[in-house]
């Protein structure tokens, strides 16, 4: 009897963009249009040569991220997707997502070509409904272009649309944020991603941070809690710290990251968790093109992580989701009791940061606000449990600490 195929996600990084936003620390390259064709050739070659390693897998999600994938143009995008469909075993109902910016996604005929080729989900970088805010962060589109892009996507028969928004922008008030949310909901997307602005070192915004008049932590927290409540009232359930969806429309690809699913990334800066190995490619466009062509090293990271050592990741990622942590899954997967977390989780319950429902533990919206601290406490509990078990083993006590 044939073994069932394992699910696999593919991430394809498109590093090109029209203009880099002041807050962006992703690997993206403006003014490199002349390298697009060579890059697409390298991507297709890399996808082709990697395909045999995925023979035991069925691809059920494909995600084109960036950069600005829509800036690549429909012909190049179709060429890449055709390579995927030809070389990999792709599920009939696979979720195939294209990230797009409104200024390069307003032509419904081009979107129709993409829809016909197999793309069935668009993630549109709206970010704000206010042109003044968009300009302040270096976005090259307007709110009118957002509306036109949504209209074009619907006309091209895309029925799975996500909008990205950012709160905590320069000079933003909670009233302005509420207006942005309302404008996004009025566009009736199936999914919304709402991220708090992070000022990353090395970005133009980091250099301007003292003069940018950014909302403080408390103001951002108020915006976040308002978001959770407002979107729930309008039919969007939270399923991860920053993500909300109508029933059945959560991002299947992103869920792989939070549930330790397998995914293979392609392109400079892309990360993978495939075949028990976590690896990443150098953030170097020319190095990637050359590496594929000449079969020279391209990796910046390459770590084999045994399944039993993934407990830290399991806790960290699981606590980002509304599903949270299942003690039975932890005990089955890592062969030890979940009890080591209970004293700390009890403290979180008392503080209103966590709840136990249906046998699972998950954070509340207020808990998500301090998730880094909570994850730190959970990892401390895990480290203490490992220390205790190591001491027991040193004493010759090898009893399995499971029910």
Coordinates of C-alpha atoms in Angstrom, one line a residue:
X1 CA 0.0 0.0 0.0
X2 CA 1.3 3.4 -1.0
X3 CA 2.3 5.8 1.8
X4 CA 0.1 8.9 1.8
X5 CA 1.7 12.1 0.4
X6 CA 2.8 14.6 3.0
X7 CA 1.5 18.2 2.6
X8 CA 4.0 20.8 1.5
X9 CA 3.9 24.5 1.0
X10 CA 6.0 26.4 -1.5
X11 CA 7.1 30.0 -0.8
X12 CA 8.5 31.9 -3.8
X13 CA 10.2 35.2 -3.1
X14 CA 10.0 38.0 -5.6
X15 CA 12.4 40.7 -4.4
X16 CA 11.5 43.4 -6.9
X17 CA 9.5 46.5 -5.9
X18 CA 8.8 50.0 -7.3
X19 CA 10.0 51.8 -4.2
X20 CA 11.1 50.6 -0.8
X21 CA 8.8 51.7 2.1
X22 CA 10.5 53.6 5.0
X23 CA 9.6 50.8 7.5
X24 CA 10.5 47.8 5.3
X25 CA 13.3 45.5 6.4
X26 CA 12.4 42.6 4.0
X27 CA 14.9 41.8 1.2
X28 CA 13.5 43.9 -1.6
X29 CA 15.1 45.7 -4.5
X30 CA 13.8 48.9 -6.2
X31 CA 15.2 49.9 -9.6
X32 CA 16.3 46.3 -10.6
X33 CA 13.8 45.7 -13.3
X34 CA 16.5 44.8 -15.7
X35 CA 17.2 41.6 -13.7
X36 CA 13.7 40.3 -13.7
X37 CA 14.0 37.9 -16.7
X38 CA 17.3 36.4 -15.5
X39 CA 15.8 35.9 -12.0
X40 CA 12.7 34.2 -13.3
X41 CA 14.9 31.8 -15.3
X42 CA 16.9 31.1 -12.2
X43 CA 13.7 30.5 -10.1
X44 CA 12.3 28.1 -12.7
X45 CA 15.6 26.2 -12.9
X46 CA 15.8 26.0 -9.1
X47 CA 12.2 24.8 -8.8
X48 CA 12.8 22.2 -11.4
X49 CA 16.0 20.8 -9.9
X50 CA 14.4 20.7 -6.4
X51 CA 11.2 18.9 -7.4
X52 CA 12.5 15.3 -7.1
X53 CA 13.2 15.9 -3.4
X54 CA 9.4 16.6 -3.0
X55 CA 8.4 13.4 -4.7
X56 CA 6.7 12.1 -1.5
X57 CA 4.8 15.3 -1.0
X58 CA 1.7 17.0 -2.3
X59 CA 1.9 20.8 -2.6
X60 CA -1.3 22.2 -1.1
X61 CA -0.2 25.9 -0.8
X62 CA 1.9 28.1 -3.0
X63 CA 2.7 31.7 -1.8
X64 CA 4.3 34.4 -4.0
X65 CA 5.7 37.0 -1.5
X66 CA 8.0 39.9 -1.7
X67 CA 9.0 42.6 -2.5
X68 CA 6.1 43.2 -4.8
X69 CA 5.3 40.0 -6.8
X70 CA 2.6 41.8 -8.8
X71 CA 5.3 44.2 -10.0
X72 CA 6.9 41.3 -11.9
X73 CA 4.0 41.2 -14.4
X74 CA 1.6 38.5 -15.3
X75 CA 3.7 36.8 -18.0
X76 CA 6.6 36.1 -15.7
X77 CA 4.3 35.1 -12.8
X78 CA 2.5 32.6 -15.1
X79 CA 5.8 31.2 -16.2
X80 CA 6.9 30.5 -12.6
X81 CA 3.5 29.0 -11.7
X82 CA 3.4 26.8 -14.7
X83 CA 6.8 25.4 -13.7
X84 CA 5.4 24.6 -10.2
X85 CA 2.3 22.9 -11.7
X86 CA 4.4 20.9 -14.1
X87 CA 7.1 19.7 -11.8
X88 CA 5.3 19.2 -8.5
X89 CA 2.2 17.2 -7.4
X90 CA -0.1 20.1 -6.7
X91 CA -3.5 19.4 -5.0
X92 CA -6.6 20.3 -7.0
X93 CA -7.7 22.6 -4.2
X94 CA -4.3 24.1 -3.5
X95 CA -4.3 27.7 -2.2
X96 CA -2.2 29.8 -4.5
X97 CA -1.6 33.3 -3.2
X98 CA -0.1 36.4 -4.9
X99 CA 1.0 39.4 -2.8
X100 CA 0.2 42.6 -4.7
X101 CA 0.4 46.3 -4.3
X102 CA -2.6 48.3 -5.5
X103 CA -0.6 50.3 -8.0
X104 CA 0.4 47.2 -9.9
X105 CA -2.9 45.2 -9.5
X106 CA -5.5 47.4 -11.1
X107 CA -5.7 45.8 -14.5
X108 CA -8.5 43.2 -14.3
X109 CA -7.5 41.6 -17.6
X110 CA -4.0 40.9 -16.3
X111 CA -5.5 39.5 -13.1
X112 CA -7.8 37.4 -15.2
X113 CA -4.8 35.9 -16.9
X114 CA -3.3 35.1 -13.4
X115 CA -6.7 33.6 -12.2
X116 CA -6.9 31.4 -15.3
X117 CA -3.3 30.2 -14.8
X118 CA -4.2 29.0 -11.3
X119 CA -3.7 31.8 -8.8
X120 CA -6.8 31.9 -6.6
X121 CA -5.9 34.2 -3.7
X122 CA -4.7 37.8 -3.6
X123 CA -3.1 39.5 -0.6
X124 CA -3.3 43.2 -1.3
X125 CA -1.0 45.7 0.6
X126 CA -3.6 48.4 1.5
X127 CA -1.8 49.5 4.7
X128 CA -4.0 52.6 5.2
X129 CA -7.1 54.3 3.8
X130 CA -5.6 57.7 4.3
X131 CA -3.4 59.1 1.4
X132 CA -1.5 61.3 3.9
X133 CA -0.5 58.3 6.0
X134 CA 0.4 56.3 2.9
X135 CA 2.7 59.1 1.7
X136 CA 4.3 59.3 5.2
X137 CA 5.5 55.7 5.0
X138 CA 6.7 55.8 1.4
X139 CA 3.8 53.8 -0.2
X140 CA 3.4 54.5 -3.9
X141 CA -0.4 54.0 -4.1
X142 CA -3.5 55.9 -3.1
X143 CA -6.7 54.7 -1.5
X144 CA -8.5 55.2 -4.9
X145 CA -6.0 52.6 -6.3
X146 CA -6.9 50.2 -3.5
X147 CA -10.6 50.4 -4.5
X148 CA -9.7 49.9 -8.1
X149 CA -7.5 46.9 -7.4
X150 CA -10.3 45.3 -5.3
X151 CA -12.8 45.9 -8.1
X152 CA -10.3 44.5 -10.6
X153 CA -9.7 41.4 -8.5
X154 CA -13.5 40.7 -8.2
X155 CA -14.0 41.3 -11.9
X156 CA -11.2 38.7 -12.6
X157 CA -13.2 36.2 -10.4
X158 CA -10.9 36.2 -7.4
X159 CA -13.2 35.2 -4.5
X160 CA -10.4 35.0 -1.8
X161 CA -9.0 38.4 -1.1
X162 CA -6.9 39.6 1.8
X163 CA -6.0 43.1 2.8
X164 CA -3.0 44.1 4.8
X165 CA -3.2 47.1 7.2
X166 CA -0.7 48.7 9.6
X167 CA -1.6 50.5 12.8
X168 CA 0.6 52.8 14.8
X169 CA 1.6 54.9 11.8
X170 CA 3.2 58.4 12.2
X171 CA 0.7 60.9 13.8
X172 CA -2.1 58.2 13.7
X173 CA -4.9 58.5 16.2
X174 CA -7.2 55.6 17.2
X175 CA -10.0 57.5 15.5
X176 CA -8.0 57.5 12.2
X177 CA -7.2 53.8 12.7
X178 CA -10.9 53.1 13.2
X179 CA -11.7 54.9 9.9
X180 CA -9.0 52.8 8.2
X181 CA -10.5 49.6 9.5
X182 CA -14.0 50.6 8.5
X183 CA -12.8 51.4 5.0
X184 CA -11.2 48.0 4.7
X185 CA -14.3 46.2 6.0
X186 CA -16.4 48.1 3.5
X187 CA -14.3 46.5 0.7
X188 CA -15.6 43.1 1.9
X189 CA -12.4 41.1 1.9
X190 CA -12.4 37.5 3.1
X191 CA -9.3 38.0 5.2
X192 CA -7.5 40.9 7.0
X193 CA -4.0 41.1 8.4
X194 CA -3.5 44.0 10.8
X195 CA 0.1 44.6 12.0
X196 CA 1.4 47.0 14.5
X197 CA 4.2 49.2 13.0
X198 CA 7.6 48.0 14.1
X199 CA 10.6 50.3 13.8
X200 CA 13.3 48.1 12.6
X201 CA 17.0 49.1 12.9
X202 CA 18.5 49.9 9.5
X203 CA 15.4 51.2 8.0
X204 CA 14.8 54.9 7.1
X205 CA 12.1 55.1 9.7
X206 CA 14.5 54.0 12.4
X207 CA 16.7 57.0 11.5
X208 CA 13.6 59.3 11.6
X209 CA 12.0 57.7 14.7
X210 CA 12.5 60.7 17.0
X211 CA 10.8 63.1 14.7
X212 CA 8.1 60.7 13.3
X213 CA 5.5 61.4 16.0
X214 CA 4.8 57.7 16.4
X215 CA 2.0 56.5 18.7
X216 CA 3.3 55.0 22.0
X217 CA 2.9 51.4 23.2
X218 CA -0.3 52.1 25.1
X219 CA -1.9 53.8 22.1
X220 CA -0.9 50.9 19.9
X221 CA -2.3 48.5 22.5
X222 CA -5.6 50.4 22.4
X223 CA -5.6 50.2 18.6
X224 CA -5.0 46.4 18.7
X225 CA -7.8 45.7 21.2
X226 CA -10.2 47.9 19.2
X227 CA -9.2 45.9 16.1
X228 CA -10.0 42.5 17.7
X229 CA -13.4 43.7 18.9
X230 CA -14.4 45.6 15.8
X231 CA -13.5 42.8 13.3
X232 CA -15.3 40.2 15.4
X233 CA -18.4 42.3 15.3
X234 CA -18.1 42.4 11.5
X235 CA -17.6 38.7 10.9
X236 CA -13.8 38.4 11.0
X237 CA -12.6 35.9 13.7
X238 CA -9.1 36.2 14.9
X239 CA -7.0 33.1 14.4
X240 CA -3.5 34.4 15.0
X241 CA -2.1 37.5 16.7
X242 CA -2.3 39.7 13.6
X243 CA -4.7 37.7 11.3
X244 CA -8.5 37.7 11.0
X245 CA -10.8 35.8 8.6
X246 CA -14.3 35.0 7.7
X247 CA -15.2 31.3 8.3
X248 CA -13.0 29.0 6.3
X249 CA -10.8 31.7 4.9
X250 CA -7.8 31.6 7.2
X251 CA -4.5 31.6 5.2
X252 CA -3.7 27.9 4.8
X253 CA -0.1 28.7 3.8
X254 CA 0.7 30.9 6.8
X255 CA -0.9 28.3 9.1
X256 CA 2.0 26.0 8.1
X257 CA 4.5 28.4 9.8
X258 CA 2.5 28.4 13.0
X259 CA 1.9 24.6 13.2
X260 CA 5.4 23.4 12.2
X261 CA 4.1 22.3 8.7
X262 CA 6.7 21.7 6.0
X263 CA 7.4 24.4 3.5
X264 CA 10.2 25.0 0.9
X265 CA 11.3 28.5 0.0
X266 CA 12.9 29.7 -3.2
X267 CA 14.7 33.0 -3.9
X268 CA 17.2 35.2 -2.0
X269 CA 16.3 35.5 1.7
X270 CA 13.7 32.7 1.5
X271 CA 13.4 30.3 4.4
X272 CA 12.5 26.6 4.5
X273 CA 11.5 23.9 6.9
X274 CA 11.7 20.8 4.8
X275 CA 12.8 17.3 5.4
X276 CA 13.7 18.0 9.0
X277 CA 16.1 20.8 8.0
X278 CA 15.7 24.5 8.5
X279 CA 17.6 26.5 5.9
X280 CA 17.7 29.9 4.2
X281 CA 19.2 31.5 1.2
X282 CA 21.6 34.4 1.2
X283 CA 19.9 37.8 0.7
X284 CA 21.8 38.3 -2.6
X285 CA 20.0 38.5 -5.9
X286 CA 23.1 38.1 -8.0
X287 CA 24.5 35.4 -5.7
X288 CA 21.2 33.4 -6.1
X289 CA 21.1 33.7 -9.9
X290 CA 24.8 32.7 -10.0
X291 CA 24.3 29.9 -7.5
X292 CA 21.5 28.3 -9.4
X293 CA 23.4 28.6 -12.7
X294 CA 26.8 27.4 -11.4
X295 CA 25.6 25.1 -8.6
X296 CA 27.6 27.1 -6.0
X297 CA 26.7 27.5 -2.3
X298 CA 23.7 29.9 -1.7
X299 CA 22.7 29.0 1.9
X300 CA 23.1 31.4 4.8
X301 CA 21.5 28.9 7.3
X302 CA 21.3 25.1 7.4
X303 CA 20.3 23.3 10.6
X304 CA 19.0 19.8 11.1
X305 CA 16.6 19.8 14.1
X306 CA 15.4 16.5 15.5
X307 CA 11.7 16.2 16.0
X308 CA 12.0 15.9 19.8
X309 CA 14.0 19.2 19.9
X310 CA 11.2 21.2 18.3
X311 CA 9.4 21.7 21.6
X312 CA 10.5 25.3 21.9
X313 CA 9.3 26.2 18.4
X314 CA 6.0 24.3 19.1
X315 CA 5.3 26.5 22.2
X316 CA 6.4 29.8 20.6
X317 CA 4.4 29.3 17.4
X318 CA 1.4 27.7 19.0
X319 CA 0.9 30.6 21.4
X320 CA 0.6 33.0 18.4
X321 CA -2.6 31.3 17.4
X322 CA -6.1 31.3 18.9
X323 CA -6.1 27.5 18.8
X324 CA -3.2 27.7 21.2
X325 CA -1.6 24.6 22.8
X326 CA -3.0 21.1 23.1
X327 CA -1.4 19.3 26.1
X328 CA -2.1 15.9 24.6
X329 CA -0.4 16.8 21.4
X330 CA 2.6 18.0 23.3
X331 CA 2.9 14.8 25.3
X332 CA 2.4 12.6 22.3
X333 CA 4.9 14.6 20.2
X334 CA 7.6 15.2 22.7
X335 CA 7.2 12.3 25.1
X336 CA 6.9 14.2 28.4
X337 CA 4.2 15.8 30.5
X338 CA 2.7 19.2 29.8
X339 CA 2.4 19.7 33.6
X340 CA 5.6 21.8 33.7
X341 CA 3.7 24.7 32.2
X342 CA 0.7 24.7 34.4
X343 CA 2.0 26.8 37.3
X344 CA 3.0 29.6 34.9
X345 CA -0.2 29.3 32.9
X346 CA -2.2 29.5 36.1
X347 CA -0.6 32.9 36.8
X348 CA -1.5 34.0 33.2
X349 CA -5.1 33.0 33.8
X350 CA -5.2 35.1 37.0
X351 CA -3.9 38.1 35.1
X352 CA -6.4 37.7 32.3
X353 CA -3.8 36.7 29.7
X354 CA -4.7 33.1 29.1
X355 CA -7.7 30.7 29.2
X356 CA -8.2 26.9 29.0
X357 CA -11.0 26.0 26.7
X358 CA -11.9 22.5 25.5
X359 CA -8.7 21.1 26.9
X360 CA -6.5 23.6 25.0
X361 CA -4.6 26.6 26.3
X362 CA -4.6 29.9 24.4
X363 CA -3.9 33.6 25.0
X364 CA -6.6 36.2 25.3
X365 CA -6.3 39.5 23.2
X366 CA -4.7 41.1 26.2
X367 CA -2.4 38.2 26.4
X368 CA -1.4 38.6 22.8
X369 CA -0.2 42.1 23.7
X370 CA 2.4 40.7 26.1
X371 CA 3.0 37.5 24.2
X372 CA 6.8 37.9 24.1
X373 CA 6.9 38.0 27.9
X374 CA 4.5 35.0 28.2
X375 CA 6.5 33.0 25.7
X376 CA 9.6 33.8 27.7
X377 CA 7.9 32.5 30.8
X378 CA 6.8 29.3 29.1
X379 CA 10.3 28.7 27.7
X380 CA 11.8 29.2 31.2
X381 CA 9.4 26.5 32.5
X382 CA 10.4 24.2 29.7
X383 CA 14.1 24.8 30.4
X384 CA 13.6 24.1 34.1
X385 CA 11.8 20.8 33.2
X386 CA 14.7 19.8 30.9
X387 CA 17.2 20.5 33.7
X388 CA 15.2 18.5 36.2
X389 CA 15.0 15.6 33.7
X390 CA 18.7 15.7 33.0
X391 CA 19.5 15.5 36.7
X392 CA 17.2 12.6 37.1
X393 CA 18.9 10.8 34.1
X394 CA 22.3 11.5 35.8
X395 CA 21.0 9.7 38.9
X396 CA 20.1 6.8 36.7
X397 CA 16.3 7.4 36.9
X398 CA 15.3 6.7 33.3
X399 CA 11.6 6.3 33.9
X400 CA 9.4 7.7 31.1
X401 CA 7.7 10.8 32.6
X402 CA 4.4 10.3 30.8
X403 CA 1.0 9.1 31.8

